[in-house]
CSV table of C-alpha atoms in Angstrom, one decimal:
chain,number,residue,atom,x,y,z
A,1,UNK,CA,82.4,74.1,124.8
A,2,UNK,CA,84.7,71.2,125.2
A,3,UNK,CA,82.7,69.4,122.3
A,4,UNK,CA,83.0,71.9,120.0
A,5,UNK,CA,86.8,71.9,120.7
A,6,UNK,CA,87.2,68.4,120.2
A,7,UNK,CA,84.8,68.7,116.4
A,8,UNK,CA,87.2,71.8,115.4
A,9,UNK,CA,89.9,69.9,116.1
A,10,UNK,CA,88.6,67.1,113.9
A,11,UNK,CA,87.8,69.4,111.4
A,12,UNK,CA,91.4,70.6,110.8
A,13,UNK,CA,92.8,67.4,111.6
A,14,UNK,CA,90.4,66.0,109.0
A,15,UNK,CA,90.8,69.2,106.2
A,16,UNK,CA,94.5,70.4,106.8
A,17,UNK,CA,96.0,73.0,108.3
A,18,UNK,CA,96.7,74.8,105.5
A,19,UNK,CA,93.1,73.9,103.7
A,20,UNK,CA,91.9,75.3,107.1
A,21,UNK,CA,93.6,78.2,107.3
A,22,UNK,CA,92.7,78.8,103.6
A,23,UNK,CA,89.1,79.1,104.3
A,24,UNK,CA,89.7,82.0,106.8
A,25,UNK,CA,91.9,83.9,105.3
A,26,UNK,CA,91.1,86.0,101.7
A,27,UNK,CA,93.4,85.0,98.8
A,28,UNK,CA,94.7,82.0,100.7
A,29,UNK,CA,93.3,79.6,98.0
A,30,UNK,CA,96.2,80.9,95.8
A,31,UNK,CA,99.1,78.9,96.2
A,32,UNK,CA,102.7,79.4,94.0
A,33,UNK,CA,102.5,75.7,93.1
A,34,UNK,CA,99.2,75.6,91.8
A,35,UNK,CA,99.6,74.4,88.4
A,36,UNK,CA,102.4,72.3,89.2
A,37,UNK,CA,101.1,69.5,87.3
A,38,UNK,CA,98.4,71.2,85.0
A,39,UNK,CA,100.7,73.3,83.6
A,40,UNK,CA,104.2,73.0,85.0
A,41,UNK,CA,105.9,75.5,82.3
A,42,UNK,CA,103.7,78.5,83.2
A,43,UNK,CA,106.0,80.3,85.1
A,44,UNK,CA,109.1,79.6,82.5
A,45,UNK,CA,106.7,80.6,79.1
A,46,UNK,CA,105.2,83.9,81.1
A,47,UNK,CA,108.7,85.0,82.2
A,48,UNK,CA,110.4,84.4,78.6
A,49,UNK,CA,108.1,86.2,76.7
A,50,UNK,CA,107.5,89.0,79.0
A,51,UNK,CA,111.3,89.8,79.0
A,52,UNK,CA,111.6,89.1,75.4
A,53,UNK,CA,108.9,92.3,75.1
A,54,UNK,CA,110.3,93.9,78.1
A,55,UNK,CA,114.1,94.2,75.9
A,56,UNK,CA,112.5,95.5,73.1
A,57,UNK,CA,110.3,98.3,74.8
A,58,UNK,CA,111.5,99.3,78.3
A,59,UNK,CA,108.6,101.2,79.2
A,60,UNK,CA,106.2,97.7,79.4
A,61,UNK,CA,106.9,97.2,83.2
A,62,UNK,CA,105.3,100.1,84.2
A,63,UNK,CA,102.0,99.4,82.1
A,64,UNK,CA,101.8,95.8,83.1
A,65,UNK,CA,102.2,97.4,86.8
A,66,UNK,CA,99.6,100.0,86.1
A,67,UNK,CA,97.6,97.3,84.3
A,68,UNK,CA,97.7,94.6,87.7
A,69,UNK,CA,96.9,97.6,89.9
A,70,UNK,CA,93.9,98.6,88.4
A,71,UNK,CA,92.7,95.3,87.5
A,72,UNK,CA,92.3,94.4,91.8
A,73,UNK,CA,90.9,97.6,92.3
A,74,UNK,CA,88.0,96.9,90.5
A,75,UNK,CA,85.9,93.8,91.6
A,76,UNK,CA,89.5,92.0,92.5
A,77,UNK,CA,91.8,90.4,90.4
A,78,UNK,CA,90.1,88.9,88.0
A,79,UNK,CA,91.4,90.2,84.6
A,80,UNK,CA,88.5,92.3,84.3
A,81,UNK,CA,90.5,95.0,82.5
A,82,UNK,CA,91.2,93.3,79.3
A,83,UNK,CA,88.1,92.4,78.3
A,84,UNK,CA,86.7,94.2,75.7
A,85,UNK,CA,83.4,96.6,75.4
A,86,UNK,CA,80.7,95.4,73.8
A,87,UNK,CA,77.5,97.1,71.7
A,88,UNK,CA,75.6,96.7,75.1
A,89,UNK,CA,78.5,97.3,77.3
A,90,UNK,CA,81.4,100.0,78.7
A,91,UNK,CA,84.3,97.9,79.5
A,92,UNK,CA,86.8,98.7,81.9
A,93,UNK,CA,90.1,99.7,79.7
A,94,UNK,CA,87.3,102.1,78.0
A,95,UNK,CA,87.5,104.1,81.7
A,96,UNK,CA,89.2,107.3,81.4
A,97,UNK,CA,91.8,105.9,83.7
A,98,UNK,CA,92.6,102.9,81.5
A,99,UNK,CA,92.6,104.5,77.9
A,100,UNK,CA,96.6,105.3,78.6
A,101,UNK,CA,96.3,101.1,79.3
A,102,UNK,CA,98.9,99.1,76.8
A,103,UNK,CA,100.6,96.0,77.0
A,104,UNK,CA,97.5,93.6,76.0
A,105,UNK,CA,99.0,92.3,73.3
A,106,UNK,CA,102.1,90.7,75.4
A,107,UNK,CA,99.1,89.2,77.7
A,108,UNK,CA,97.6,87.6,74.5
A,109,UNK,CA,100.9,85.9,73.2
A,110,UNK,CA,101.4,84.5,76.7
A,111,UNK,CA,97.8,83.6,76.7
A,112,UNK,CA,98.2,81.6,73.1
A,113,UNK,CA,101.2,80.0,73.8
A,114,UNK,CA,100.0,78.6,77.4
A,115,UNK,CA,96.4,77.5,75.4
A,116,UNK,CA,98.8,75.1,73.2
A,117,UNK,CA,100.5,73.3,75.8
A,118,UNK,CA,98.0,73.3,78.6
A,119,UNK,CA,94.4,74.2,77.3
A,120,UNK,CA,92.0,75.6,79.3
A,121,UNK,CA,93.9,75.9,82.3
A,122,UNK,CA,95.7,78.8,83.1
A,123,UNK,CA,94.0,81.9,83.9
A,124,UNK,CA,94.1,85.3,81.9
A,125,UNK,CA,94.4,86.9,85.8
A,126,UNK,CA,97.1,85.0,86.9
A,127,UNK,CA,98.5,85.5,83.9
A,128,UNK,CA,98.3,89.2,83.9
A,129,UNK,CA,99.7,88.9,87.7
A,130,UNK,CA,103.2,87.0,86.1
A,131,UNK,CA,103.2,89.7,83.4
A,132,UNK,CA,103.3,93.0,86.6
A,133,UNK,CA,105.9,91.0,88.3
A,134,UNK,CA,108.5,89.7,85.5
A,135,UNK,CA,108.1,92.8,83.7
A,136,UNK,CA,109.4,94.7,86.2
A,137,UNK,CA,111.4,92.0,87.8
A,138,UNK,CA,113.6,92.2,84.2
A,139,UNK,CA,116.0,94.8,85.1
A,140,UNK,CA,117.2,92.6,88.3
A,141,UNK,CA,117.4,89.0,86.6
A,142,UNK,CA,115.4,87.3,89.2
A,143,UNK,CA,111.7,88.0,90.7
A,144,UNK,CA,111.4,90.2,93.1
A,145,UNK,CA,108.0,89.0,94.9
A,146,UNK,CA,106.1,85.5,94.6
A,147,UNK,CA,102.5,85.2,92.9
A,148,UNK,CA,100.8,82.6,94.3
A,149,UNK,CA,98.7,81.3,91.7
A,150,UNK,CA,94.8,79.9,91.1
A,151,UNK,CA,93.1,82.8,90.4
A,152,UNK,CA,89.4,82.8,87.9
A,153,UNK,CA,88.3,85.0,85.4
A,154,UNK,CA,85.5,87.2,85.5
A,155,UNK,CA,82.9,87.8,83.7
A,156,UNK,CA,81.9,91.4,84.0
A,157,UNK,CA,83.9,94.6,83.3
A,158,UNK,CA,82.5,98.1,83.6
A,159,UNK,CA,83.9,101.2,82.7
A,160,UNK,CA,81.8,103.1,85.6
A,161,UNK,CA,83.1,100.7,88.4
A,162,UNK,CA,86.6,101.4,87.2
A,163,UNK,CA,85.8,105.3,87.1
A,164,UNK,CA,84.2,104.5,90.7
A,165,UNK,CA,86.9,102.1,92.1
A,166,UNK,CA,90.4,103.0,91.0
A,167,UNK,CA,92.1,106.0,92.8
A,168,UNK,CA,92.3,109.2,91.2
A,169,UNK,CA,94.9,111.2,90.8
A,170,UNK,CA,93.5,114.2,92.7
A,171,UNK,CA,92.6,112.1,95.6
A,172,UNK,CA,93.9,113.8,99.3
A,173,UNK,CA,95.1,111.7,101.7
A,174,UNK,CA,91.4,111.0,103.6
A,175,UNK,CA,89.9,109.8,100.3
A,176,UNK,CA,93.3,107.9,99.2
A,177,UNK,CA,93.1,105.7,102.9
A,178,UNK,CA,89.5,105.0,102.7
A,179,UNK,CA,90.2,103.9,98.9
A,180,UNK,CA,92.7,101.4,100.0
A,181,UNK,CA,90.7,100.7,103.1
A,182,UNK,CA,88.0,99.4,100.9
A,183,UNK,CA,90.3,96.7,99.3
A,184,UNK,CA,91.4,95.9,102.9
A,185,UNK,CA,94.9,97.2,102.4
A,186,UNK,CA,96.3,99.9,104.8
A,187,UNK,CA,98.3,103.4,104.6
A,188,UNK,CA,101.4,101.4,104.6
A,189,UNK,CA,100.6,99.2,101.9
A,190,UNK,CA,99.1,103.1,100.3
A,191,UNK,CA,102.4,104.5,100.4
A,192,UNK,CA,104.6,101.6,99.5
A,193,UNK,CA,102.5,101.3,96.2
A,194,UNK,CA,102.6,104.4,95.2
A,195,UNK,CA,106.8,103.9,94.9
A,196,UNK,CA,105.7,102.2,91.9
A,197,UNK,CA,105.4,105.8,90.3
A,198,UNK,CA,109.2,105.6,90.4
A,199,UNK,CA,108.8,104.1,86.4
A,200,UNK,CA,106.7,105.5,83.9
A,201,UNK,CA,104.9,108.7,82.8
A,202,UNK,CA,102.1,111.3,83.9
A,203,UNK,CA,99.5,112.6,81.1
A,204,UNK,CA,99.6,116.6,81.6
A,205,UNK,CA,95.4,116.6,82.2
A,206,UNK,CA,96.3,114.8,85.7
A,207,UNK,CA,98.3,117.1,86.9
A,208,UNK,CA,98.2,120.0,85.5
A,209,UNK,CA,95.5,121.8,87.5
A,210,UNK,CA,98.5,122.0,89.7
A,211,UNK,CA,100.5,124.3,87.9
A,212,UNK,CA,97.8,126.6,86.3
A,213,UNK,CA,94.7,126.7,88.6
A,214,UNK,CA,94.9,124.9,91.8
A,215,UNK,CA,92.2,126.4,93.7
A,216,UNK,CA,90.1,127.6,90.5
A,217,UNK,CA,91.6,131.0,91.0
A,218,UNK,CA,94.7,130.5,88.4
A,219,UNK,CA,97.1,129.6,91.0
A,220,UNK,CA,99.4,127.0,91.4
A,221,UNK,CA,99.3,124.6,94.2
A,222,UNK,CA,101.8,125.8,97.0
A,223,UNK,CA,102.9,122.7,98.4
A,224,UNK,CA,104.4,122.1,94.5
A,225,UNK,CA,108.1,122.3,94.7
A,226,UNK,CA,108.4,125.4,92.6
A,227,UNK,CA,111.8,124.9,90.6
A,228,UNK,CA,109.8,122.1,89.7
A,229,UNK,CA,106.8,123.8,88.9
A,230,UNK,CA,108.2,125.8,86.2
A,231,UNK,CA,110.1,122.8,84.2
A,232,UNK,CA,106.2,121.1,84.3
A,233,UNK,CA,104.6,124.6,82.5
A,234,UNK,CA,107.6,124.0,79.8
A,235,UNK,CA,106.2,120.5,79.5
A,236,UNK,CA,102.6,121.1,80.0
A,237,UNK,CA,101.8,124.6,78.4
A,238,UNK,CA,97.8,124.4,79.2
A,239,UNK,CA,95.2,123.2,80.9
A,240,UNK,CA,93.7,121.8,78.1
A,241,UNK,CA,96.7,119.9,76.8
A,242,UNK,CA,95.8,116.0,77.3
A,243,UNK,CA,98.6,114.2,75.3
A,244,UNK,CA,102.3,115.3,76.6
A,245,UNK,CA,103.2,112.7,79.1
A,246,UNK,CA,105.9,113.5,82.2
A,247,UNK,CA,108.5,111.0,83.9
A,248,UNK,CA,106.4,110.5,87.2
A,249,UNK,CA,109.9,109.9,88.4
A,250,UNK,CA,112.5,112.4,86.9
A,251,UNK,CA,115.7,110.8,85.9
A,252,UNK,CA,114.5,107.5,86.8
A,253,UNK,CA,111.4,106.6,84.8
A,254,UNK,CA,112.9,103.5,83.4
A,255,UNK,CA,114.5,102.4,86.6
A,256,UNK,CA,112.5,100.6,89.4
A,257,UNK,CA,114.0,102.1,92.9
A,258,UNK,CA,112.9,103.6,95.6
A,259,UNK,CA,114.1,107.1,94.1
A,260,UNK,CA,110.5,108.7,94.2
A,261,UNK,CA,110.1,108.8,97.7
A,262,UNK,CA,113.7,111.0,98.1
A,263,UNK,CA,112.0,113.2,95.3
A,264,UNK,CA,108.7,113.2,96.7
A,265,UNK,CA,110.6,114.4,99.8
A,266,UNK,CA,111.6,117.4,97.7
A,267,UNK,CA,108.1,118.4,97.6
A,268,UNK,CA,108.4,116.6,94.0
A,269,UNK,CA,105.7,114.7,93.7
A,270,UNK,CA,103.9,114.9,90.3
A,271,UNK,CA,100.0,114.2,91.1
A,272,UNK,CA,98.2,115.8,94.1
A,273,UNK,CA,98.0,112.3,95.2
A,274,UNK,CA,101.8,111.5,96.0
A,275,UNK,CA,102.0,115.0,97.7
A,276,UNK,CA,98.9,113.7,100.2
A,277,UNK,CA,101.1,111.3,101.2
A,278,UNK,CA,103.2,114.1,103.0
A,279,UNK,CA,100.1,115.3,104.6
A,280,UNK,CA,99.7,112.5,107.2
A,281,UNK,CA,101.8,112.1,110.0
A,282,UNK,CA,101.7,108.4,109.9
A,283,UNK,CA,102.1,107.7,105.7
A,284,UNK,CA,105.0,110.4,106.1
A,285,UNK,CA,106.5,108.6,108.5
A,286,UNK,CA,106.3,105.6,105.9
A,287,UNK,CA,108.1,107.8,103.1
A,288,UNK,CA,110.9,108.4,105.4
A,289,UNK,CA,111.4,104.2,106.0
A,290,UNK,CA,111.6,103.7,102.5
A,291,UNK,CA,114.4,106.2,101.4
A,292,UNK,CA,116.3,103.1,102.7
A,293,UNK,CA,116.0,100.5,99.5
A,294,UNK,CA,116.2,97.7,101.6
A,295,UNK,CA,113.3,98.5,103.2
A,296,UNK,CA,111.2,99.6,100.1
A,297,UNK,CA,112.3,96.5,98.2
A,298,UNK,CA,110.6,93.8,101.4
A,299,UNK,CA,108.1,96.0,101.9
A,300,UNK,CA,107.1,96.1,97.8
A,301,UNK,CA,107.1,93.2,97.8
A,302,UNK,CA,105.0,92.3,100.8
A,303,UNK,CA,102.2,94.8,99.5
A,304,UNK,CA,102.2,93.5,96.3
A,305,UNK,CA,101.6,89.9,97.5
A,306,UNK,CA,98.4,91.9,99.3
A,307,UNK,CA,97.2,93.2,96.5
A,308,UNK,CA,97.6,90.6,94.0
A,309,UNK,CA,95.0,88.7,96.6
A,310,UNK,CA,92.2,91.2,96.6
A,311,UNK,CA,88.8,89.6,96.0
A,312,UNK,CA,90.1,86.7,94.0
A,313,UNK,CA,88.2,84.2,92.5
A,314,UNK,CA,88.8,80.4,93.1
A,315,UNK,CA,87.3,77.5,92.9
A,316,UNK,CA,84.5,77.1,91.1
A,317,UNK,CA,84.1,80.3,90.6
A,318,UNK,CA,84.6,82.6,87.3
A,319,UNK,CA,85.8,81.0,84.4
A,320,UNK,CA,89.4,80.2,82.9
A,321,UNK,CA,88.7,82.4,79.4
A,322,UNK,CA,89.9,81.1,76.4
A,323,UNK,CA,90.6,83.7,74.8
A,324,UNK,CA,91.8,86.8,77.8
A,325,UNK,CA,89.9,89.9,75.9
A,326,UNK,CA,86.3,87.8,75.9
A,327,UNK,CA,84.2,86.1,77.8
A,328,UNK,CA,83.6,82.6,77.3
A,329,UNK,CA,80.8,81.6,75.2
């Protein structure tokens, strides 16, 4: 036993702490400096363009966080969701989740500028990862969490894994935990997530069940705030209306706070799947801790940092893509 003391200790003497600790822990391989000198101005050309697009269309920072999150649900993040389908093949922003998707166009200028002053190098993930966090970082001037860096491309994107993987809108809280379990990320990273519904907009068909025929009997789910319920049915005259879109957050669609959870308190939530999180005694208790902003802000920014390491691939793995809507030939 001593021995094999004495050889670890060699090992990380030998390898590094932090290249040690790297091999244990998932995601560790990314590191914020890692294309200090491959590509030094990555940070600078993401950032400028992303708020150049982000002045001229406010709604872009919740897409690009819509677009990140459902990218690492679905085999990691590894820019699987902006590759495009192919005669033989469903791709992922084909999923009936994605189809609302938009924003790849911003990726692609980042992409082309970034190929013409460092070829080759920077990855259409990481690069998707910088769009999430400086699109939504616009509003404050400044970023509001770190993306360490280093992440590969993939080379497979399926529409049924996205269907399988990413979590539906009619998820209750059981199915929404085990979800998140899956990607190794618990109820309180879960909860502070979903606050990212505090921007953007709901299509009617994910909700809407809610207000028309909850339990298949024509009725409307109870725990629905009801004042609410009827402005939704002014919005959203029918069950089979799939193309009127609702602030997820009212009032504050275009503003990233930690407003939703005070009007999820209100029994406010638009899909069945923020009202789950009042269902649990433990993720309510999580709502209550971020009505402070404070609180939400660290915490946001601690479960994005989680996320944004979900199954990554480094190394040799995957592939830096040329181009980020193809695989490389």
């Amino acid at each position: 036993m001593k021995n094999n003391s004495v050889f670890l200790l060699m090992i990380i003497s030998l390898m590094g702490m932090s290249a040690f600790v790297a091999v244990l822990c998932q995601g560790a391989e990314l590191r914020r400096n890692f294309y200090e000198k491959s590509c030094p101005m990555v940070e600078h050309v993401a950032q400028s363009i992303t708020w150049k697009r982000v002045a001229a269309n406010s709604t872009l920072p919740a897409k690009f966080l819509r677009m990140h999150f459902h990218d690492c649900f679905v085999r990691g993040c590894d820019a699987s969701v902006l590759l495009d389908s192919t005669p033989n093949n469903s791709a992922e922003k084909d999923a009936i989740p994605n189809q609302s998707l938009a924003g790849f166009d911003v990726i692609d200028e980042i992409k082309s500028q970034l190929e013409k002053t460092c070829p080759g190098v920077v990855s259409c993930a990481d690069i998707l990862a910088l769009a999430a966090r400086d699109s939504v970082s616009f509003q404050f001037g400044r970023p509001l969490w770190e993306v360490p860096k280093g992440r590969r491309d993939g080379s497979i994107s399926s529409a049924s894994e996205a269907l399988a993987n990413i979590p539906s809108p009619f998820f209750n809280f059981t199915t929404l935990k085990q979800s998140f379990a899956n990607k190794s990320l618990t109820v309180q990273d879960l909860v502070v997530l979903s606050g990212g519904h505090t921007i953007g907009v709901g299509h009617c068909n994910f909700f809407s069940n809610r207000l028309y025929n909850f339990t298949g009997k024509g009725d409307a789910d109870p725990s629905l705030n009801p004042t609410y319920a009827a402005f939704l049915k002014t919005k959203c005259q029918s069950l089979s209306d799939n193309t009127t879109s609702v602030e997820m957050d009212p009032e504050s669609s275009l503003s990233f706070d930690n407003h939703y959870f005070s009007t999820l308190k209100q029994n406010k939530g638009l899909f069945q799947s923020d009202a789950a999180l009042l269902t649990d005694h433990g993720s309510s208790n999580v709502v209550d801790e971020m009505l402070d902003p404070k609180s939400f802000f660290a915490e946001f920014k601690r479960s994005m940092e989680r996320m944004g390491a979900i199954e990554v691939l480094t190394g040799s793995s995957g592939e830096i893509r040329k181009k980020c809507n193809v695989i490389n030939s």
